[in-house]
Short mmCIF file of C-alpha atoms in Angstrom, two decimals:
data_model
loop_
_atom_site.label_atom_id
_atom_site.label_comp_id
_atom_site.label_asym_id
_atom_site.label_seq_id
_atom_site.Cartn_x
_atom_site.Cartn_y
_atom_site.Cartn_z
CA MET A 1416 0.00 0.00 0.00
CA ASN A 1417 1.30 3.47 -0.86
CA LYS A 1418 1.19 6.03 1.96
CA GLN A 1419 -0.41 9.29 0.90
CA ILE A 1420 1.39 12.49 2.02
CA LEU A 1421 -0.79 15.55 2.13
CA PRO A 1422 0.59 18.87 0.81
CA ASN A 1423 0.93 20.45 4.26
CA GLN A 1424 2.73 17.37 5.56
CA LYS A 1425 5.20 17.65 2.69
CA ASN A 1426 5.90 21.28 3.59
CA TYR A 1427 6.54 20.48 7.26
CA THR A 1428 8.76 17.56 6.29
CA CYS A 1429 10.81 19.72 3.94
CA LEU A 1430 11.19 22.45 6.54
CA PHE A 1431 12.33 19.93 9.14
CA PHE A 1432 15.00 18.45 6.86
CA LEU A 1433 16.08 21.93 5.78
CA PHE A 1434 16.58 22.90 9.46
CA ILE A 1435 18.60 19.71 10.12
CA THR A 1436 20.71 20.32 7.01
CA ILE A 1437 21.52 23.89 8.08
CA CYS A 1438 22.49 22.77 11.60
CA LEU A 1439 24.67 19.97 10.32
CA ALA A 1440 26.35 22.25 7.80
CA SER A 1441 27.49 24.53 10.63
CA ILE A 1442 28.20 21.53 12.94
CA ALA A 1443 25.72 22.89 15.55
CA CYS A 1444 22.96 25.47 15.76
CA ASN A 1445 24.41 27.34 18.73
CA ASP A 1446 27.73 27.96 20.42
CA SER A 1447 28.41 26.16 23.67
CA VAL A 1448 30.50 26.36 26.83
CA GLN A 1449 32.45 23.33 28.01
CA LEU A 1450 33.07 23.43 31.76
CA THR A 1451 35.94 21.48 33.26
CA ASN A 1452 36.67 20.63 36.90
CA ASN A 1453 33.02 21.38 37.57
CA SER A 1454 31.22 20.16 40.66
CA THR A 1455 28.17 17.91 40.55
CA SER A 1456 25.94 20.92 41.26
CA GLU A 1457 24.01 23.05 38.79
CA ASN A 1458 26.08 25.53 36.78
CA GLY A 1459 25.16 29.11 35.94
CA LEU A 1460 26.68 31.34 33.25
CA LEU A 1461 26.74 35.06 32.58
CA VAL A 1462 27.66 35.60 28.93
CA ASP A 1463 28.58 38.78 27.03
CA GLY A 1464 28.50 38.90 23.23
CA ARG A 1465 26.36 39.67 20.23
CA ASP A 1466 23.74 37.65 18.42
CA GLY A 1467 21.28 38.36 15.63
CA THR A 1468 19.31 40.76 17.83
CA GLY A 1469 22.32 42.85 18.94
CA ASN A 1470 24.75 43.12 21.84
CA PHE A 1471 23.89 41.50 25.14
CA ASN A 1472 25.48 41.74 28.56
CA ASP A 1473 25.34 39.16 31.38
CA LYS A 1474 22.88 36.91 29.59
CA LYS A 1475 21.99 34.10 31.98
CA PHE A 1476 22.17 30.35 31.30
CA ILE A 1477 21.61 27.51 33.79
CA SER A 1478 22.30 23.81 33.33
CA ALA A 1479 23.23 20.73 35.32
CA ALA A 1480 25.38 19.62 32.38
CA ALA A 1481 29.08 20.36 31.89
CA THR A 1482 28.41 21.34 28.28
CA ILE A 1483 25.98 24.24 28.11
CA ASP A 1484 24.35 25.30 24.87
CA VAL A 1485 24.22 29.08 24.45
CA VAL A 1486 22.96 31.29 21.62
CA SER A 1487 24.85 31.71 18.36
CA ILE A 1488 27.32 34.49 19.13
CA ASP A 1489 29.79 36.56 17.14
CA ALA A 1490 32.67 38.66 18.44
CA SER A 1491 31.57 42.14 17.38
CA ALA A 1492 30.36 43.13 20.85
CA ALA A 1493 32.30 45.49 23.11
CA SER A 1494 32.67 42.68 25.65
CA ASN A 1495 32.98 38.98 24.86
CA GLU A 1496 33.33 36.84 27.94
CA VAL A 1497 31.90 34.01 30.01
CA ILE A 1498 31.59 33.94 33.82
CA ALA A 1499 30.66 30.60 35.38
CA PHE A 1500 29.35 29.81 38.87
CA THR A 1501 28.73 26.56 40.73
CA ASN A 1502 28.90 25.15 44.26
CA HIS A 1503 32.31 24.37 45.75
CA ARG A 1504 34.20 26.29 43.06
CA PRO A 1505 35.21 29.95 42.79
CA PRO A 1506 33.71 31.86 39.87
CA ALA A 1507 35.53 31.18 36.59
CA ILE A 1508 36.00 33.88 33.95
CA VAL A 1509 37.22 33.68 30.36
CA GLN A 1510 37.83 37.05 28.72
CA ASN A 1511 38.03 37.98 25.04
CA VAL A 1512 36.20 34.88 23.88
CA PRO A 1513 36.87 34.40 20.15
CA TRP A 1514 33.24 34.09 19.06
CA THR A 1515 32.81 33.92 15.27
CA SER A 1516 29.91 33.32 12.91
CA SER A 1517 30.76 29.61 13.04
CA PHE A 1518 30.17 27.17 15.88
CA GLU A 1519 32.51 27.42 18.89
CA GLN A 1520 32.81 25.37 22.01
CA ILE A 1521 34.53 27.54 24.62
CA ALA A 1522 36.45 25.81 27.40
CA VAL A 1523 35.89 27.36 30.84
CA PRO A 1524 37.94 25.70 33.61
CA TYR A 1525 36.91 25.99 37.24
CA ALA A 1526 39.65 26.28 39.85
CA ASN A 1527 39.50 24.14 42.97
CA LYS A 1528 37.82 25.48 46.09
CA MET A 1529 40.03 28.11 47.76
CA LYS A 1530 41.08 27.22 51.31
CA LEU A 1531 41.74 30.22 53.58
CA ALA A 1532 43.59 30.12 56.89
CA VAL A 1533 42.08 32.21 59.71
CA LYS A 1534 43.45 32.94 63.17
CA VAL A 1535 41.09 33.67 66.06
CA TRP A 1536 42.17 35.43 69.26
CA VAL A 1537 39.81 35.06 72.24
CA LEU A 1538 40.18 37.97 74.69
CA HIS A 1539 36.84 37.71 76.48
CA GLY A 1540 36.07 34.61 78.52
CA PRO A 1541 35.16 32.16 79.70
CA PHE A 1542 37.45 30.86 76.97
CA ASN A 1543 35.54 27.64 76.29
CA THR A 1544 32.26 29.54 75.94
CA THR A 1545 33.67 32.05 73.47
CA LYS A 1546 35.54 29.28 71.67
CA THR A 1547 32.22 27.54 71.07
CA THR A 1548 30.76 30.80 69.75
CA ALA A 1549 33.66 31.10 67.31
CA ILE A 1550 33.36 27.49 66.16
CA ASN A 1551 29.61 27.90 65.54
CA ALA A 1552 30.34 31.04 63.51
CA CYS A 1553 32.93 29.12 61.51
CA ILE A 1554 30.44 26.35 60.72
CA THR A 1555 27.66 28.78 59.76
CA THR A 1556 29.98 30.80 57.53
CA SER A 1557 31.27 27.67 55.80
CA ASN A 1558 27.69 26.51 55.18
CA ILE A 1559 26.74 29.88 53.67
CA TRP A 1560 29.83 29.87 51.45
CA ASN A 1561 29.03 26.35 50.22
CA SER A 1562 25.34 26.95 49.54
CA GLU A 1563 25.96 30.34 47.90
CA ARG A 1564 28.74 29.22 45.54
CA MET A 1565 31.52 31.28 47.10
CA GLY A 1566 34.12 28.64 46.27
CA LEU A 1567 35.74 29.27 49.66
CA ASP A 1568 36.34 27.30 52.83
CA PHE A 1569 38.62 27.42 55.83
CA SER A 1570 41.90 25.52 55.60
CA THR A 1571 42.63 26.18 59.28
CA PHE A 1572 40.59 27.94 61.95
CA GLU A 1573 43.17 28.34 64.69
CA ILE A 1574 41.84 29.60 68.04
CA ILE A 1575 44.21 31.22 70.56
CA ASP A 1576 43.36 31.70 74.25
CA ALA A 1577 44.33 35.30 74.99
CA THR A 1578 42.03 35.68 78.00
CA GLY A 1579 45.03 35.56 80.32
CA ASP A 1580 47.01 38.19 78.44
CA ALA A 1581 47.77 41.11 80.76
CA GLN A 1582 46.71 43.59 78.05
CA ALA A 1583 43.47 41.87 77.04
CA ALA A 1584 41.37 44.06 79.38
CA THR A 1585 42.42 47.15 77.40
CA TYR A 1586 40.56 45.91 74.34
CA LEU A 1587 37.50 44.19 75.78
CA ASP A 1588 35.25 47.09 74.73
CA PHE A 1589 36.65 47.55 71.26
CA THR A 1590 36.43 50.40 68.78
CA CYS A 1591 38.40 50.73 65.55
CA THR A 1592 40.65 53.37 67.13
CA GLN A 1593 42.23 50.39 68.94
CA GLN A 1594 42.91 48.31 65.83
CA ALA A 1595 46.65 48.95 65.66
CA GLY A 1596 47.05 48.44 69.42
CA ILE A 1597 45.25 45.11 69.61
CA LYS A 1598 47.35 43.74 66.76
CA THR A 1599 50.58 44.83 68.45
CA ASP A 1600 49.69 43.93 72.03
CA ILE A 1601 47.66 40.73 71.59
CA GLY A 1602 49.11 39.32 68.39
CA PHE A 1603 48.68 39.25 64.65
CA THR A 1604 49.73 36.75 61.97
CA ALA A 1605 50.31 38.17 58.49
CA GLY A 1606 49.02 36.40 55.40
CA ARG A 1607 45.63 35.58 56.88
CA ILE A 1608 42.56 37.23 58.37
CA ASN A 1609 42.84 37.66 62.15
CA ILE A 1610 39.62 37.68 64.19
CA TYR A 1611 39.47 39.02 67.77
CA TYR A 1612 36.64 38.04 70.11
CA VAL A 1613 36.08 40.80 72.68
CA ARG A 1614 33.26 41.76 75.06
CA THR A 1615 31.68 44.56 73.03
CA VAL A 1616 32.28 46.19 69.65
CA ASP A 1617 31.25 49.84 69.22
CA GLY A 1618 29.30 49.50 72.47
CA GLY A 1619 27.29 46.46 71.38
CA ALA A 1620 27.50 42.93 72.77
CA ASP A 1621 26.42 41.44 69.42
CA ARG A 1622 28.32 43.58 66.91
CA GLY A 1623 31.37 43.18 64.70
CA GLN A 1624 33.83 45.39 62.82
CA ALA A 1625 36.23 44.87 59.93
CA CYS A 1626 37.21 48.55 60.36
CA GLN A 1627 37.49 49.06 56.59
CA ILE A 1628 36.28 47.72 53.25
CA GLY A 1629 38.99 45.28 52.23
CA SER A 1630 40.68 44.10 55.40
CA ASP A 1631 42.65 41.33 57.09
CA PHE A 1632 41.10 42.17 60.47
CA VAL A 1633 37.79 41.49 62.23
CA ALA A 1634 36.64 42.26 65.79
CA MET A 1635 33.64 40.29 67.06
CA ALA A 1636 31.65 40.74 70.24
CA SER A 1637 31.43 37.47 72.13
CA GLY A 1638 27.61 37.65 72.13
CA SER A 1639 27.34 37.94 68.32
CA GLY A 1640 25.20 35.60 66.26
CA SER A 1641 26.80 32.84 64.24
CA GLU A 1642 25.90 34.44 60.89
CA LEU A 1643 27.71 37.73 61.67
CA MET A 1644 31.11 36.32 60.71
CA SER A 1645 29.94 35.90 57.09
CA HIS A 1646 29.06 39.61 57.12
CA GLU A 1647 32.37 40.84 58.53
CA LEU A 1648 34.37 38.57 56.24
CA GLY A 1649 32.26 39.97 53.40
CA HIS A 1650 33.76 43.37 54.26
CA CYS A 1651 37.21 41.77 54.15
CA PHE A 1652 36.30 40.59 50.67
CA SER A 1653 35.48 44.22 49.65
CA LEU A 1654 31.67 44.08 50.02
CA GLN A 1655 29.63 47.00 51.33
CA HIS A 1656 26.34 47.29 53.20
CA VAL A 1657 23.10 46.84 51.23
CA ASP A 1658 20.56 48.43 53.58
CA GLY A 1659 18.42 51.06 51.88
CA ASP A 1660 18.57 49.19 48.57
CA SER A 1661 15.25 47.63 47.55
CA ASN A 1662 17.11 44.87 45.70
CA PHE A 1663 18.13 43.39 49.08
CA ASP A 1664 16.66 42.58 52.46
CA GLN A 1665 17.93 41.26 55.80
CA THR A 1666 18.59 37.81 54.34
CA ASN A 1667 21.61 39.09 52.40
CA ILE A 1668 24.89 38.64 54.26
CA MET A 1669 25.78 42.31 53.80
CA HIS A 1670 22.73 43.72 55.55
CA PRO A 1671 24.09 45.55 58.61
CA ALA A 1672 21.24 44.75 61.02
CA SER A 1673 20.14 41.15 60.76
CA ASN A 1674 20.28 37.71 62.33
CA THR A 1675 18.90 35.95 59.21
CA ARG A 1676 21.82 36.46 56.82
CA GLN A 1677 22.17 33.64 54.28
CA PHE A 1678 22.33 34.84 50.65
CA VAL A 1679 25.01 36.30 48.36
CA THR A 1680 24.22 37.50 44.84
CA GLU A 1681 26.38 36.59 41.86
CA GLY A 1682 27.15 40.31 41.52
CA GLN A 1683 28.58 40.26 45.05
CA LEU A 1684 30.46 37.02 44.37
CA PHE A 1685 32.09 38.55 41.31
CA ARG A 1686 33.33 41.52 43.34
CA SER A 1687 34.53 39.35 46.24
CA HIS A 1688 36.83 37.46 43.91
CA LEU A 1689 37.92 40.11 41.41
CA ARG A 1690 38.34 43.33 43.39
CA THR A 1691 41.99 44.09 44.19
CA ASN A 1692 41.09 45.18 47.74
CA SER A 1693 39.47 41.83 48.50
CA ALA A 1694 41.46 39.78 51.01
CA ILE A 1695 41.19 36.89 48.55
CA ASN A 1696 43.64 38.84 46.40
CA PHE A 1697 45.73 41.11 48.61
CA VAL A 1698 46.01 38.88 51.71
CA TYR A 1699 45.84 35.33 50.36
CA THR A 1700 46.93 35.94 46.73
CA ALA A 1701 44.62 33.03 45.95
CA ARG A 1702 44.09 34.03 42.30
CA PRO A 1703 47.58 34.62 40.88
CA ALA A 1704 47.63 35.85 37.26
CA LEU A 1705 43.81 35.84 37.08
CA PRO A 1706 41.77 38.91 36.08
CA THR A 1707 40.97 41.59 38.65
CA ARG A 1708 38.38 44.36 38.28
CA ASP A 1709 37.60 47.08 40.75
CA CYS A 1710 33.85 47.10 40.16
CA ALA A 1711 31.91 49.75 42.05
CA HIS A 1712 29.10 48.92 44.45
CA SER A 1713 26.52 49.72 41.77
CA ASN A 1714 23.02 48.63 40.77
CA LEU A 1715 23.95 49.21 37.11
CA SER A 1716 25.65 46.59 34.95
CA SER A 1717 28.46 47.37 32.55
CA ASP A 1718 30.58 45.47 30.05
CA ALA A 1719 33.13 44.88 32.82
CA CYS A 1720 30.89 44.36 35.86
CA PRO A 1721 27.55 42.69 36.57
CA ALA A 1722 25.21 44.75 38.73
CA ILE A 1723 25.63 44.20 42.48
CA GLN A 1724 22.13 42.65 42.64
CA LYS A 1725 22.64 40.29 39.67
CA ARG A 1726 21.22 36.87 40.52
CA ILE A 1727 21.46 33.70 38.44
CA TRP A 1728 19.42 31.87 41.07
CA ALA A 1729 16.70 33.21 43.34
CA ASP A 1730 17.62 34.45 46.82
CA GLY A 1731 14.58 33.82 49.00
CA THR A 1732 11.86 36.19 47.78
CA PHE A 1733 14.17 37.82 45.21
CA PRO A 1734 13.92 36.08 41.83
CA ALA A 1735 16.74 35.49 39.36
CA ASN A 1736 17.24 38.51 37.14
#
């Protein structure tokens, strides 16, 4: 029996084979990104380039696969790069991607998780009580870093009992005017962030201070919540406060008045790793020969910098954008 093909069916069949022929002729219909050393978690990309509709900046792609299909891109845009994020890896960036009108598969290698040594000095006792507070803060911070794709963890978290130091009482009620003194009198180890647990900071029993944006120093009140360390270390990594910005609420680690801190945007992650005044770069030199960019704390994106509130994944009530 002969099968009858209706005219419309013929048209659809021809169009289908024409589409397949075009794709095969160019090897693939879209460019792609090939991730290496990726974790088993979902990957997110921010891509700059140009397609048939014009230039685009920080176009978002998400996939559980190591090979991620992106749009067909050419290299005529002002910025041509790929930034990749995933759990347990620092953000990866490939600049000046050689997009052409043909198919490309761009290799983007993730580095291994960065391990940072931290030294903790306990001035306010009882020592074992404050030590437990510090350990809980360490665990909470590590959990936030892992869930929010910081690509960081502690290599060592050394805790020193300085409660018996004769000069400890001088610094129990700490303000940043005492920063130089506490480092000289109590102790300080270069090449790592030093954290000092005191009684109060700026008059508060639950406050902390990094004393500047981009720092190797943190003072913590012994009554502080376990999530506060992620906030103060955020300052060490060059991040600023986000209160007063409708793109954030108290669940972001950089909100100055919160006990529910848990989220970091990809815009914040990018700055933490690429700013030259981040401790990741100037204290730990954990990214030798990799790109740095001194992106402003800005709600506006640019060819060089994603907006501070850029999210590949939702943060609580804030959707991806």
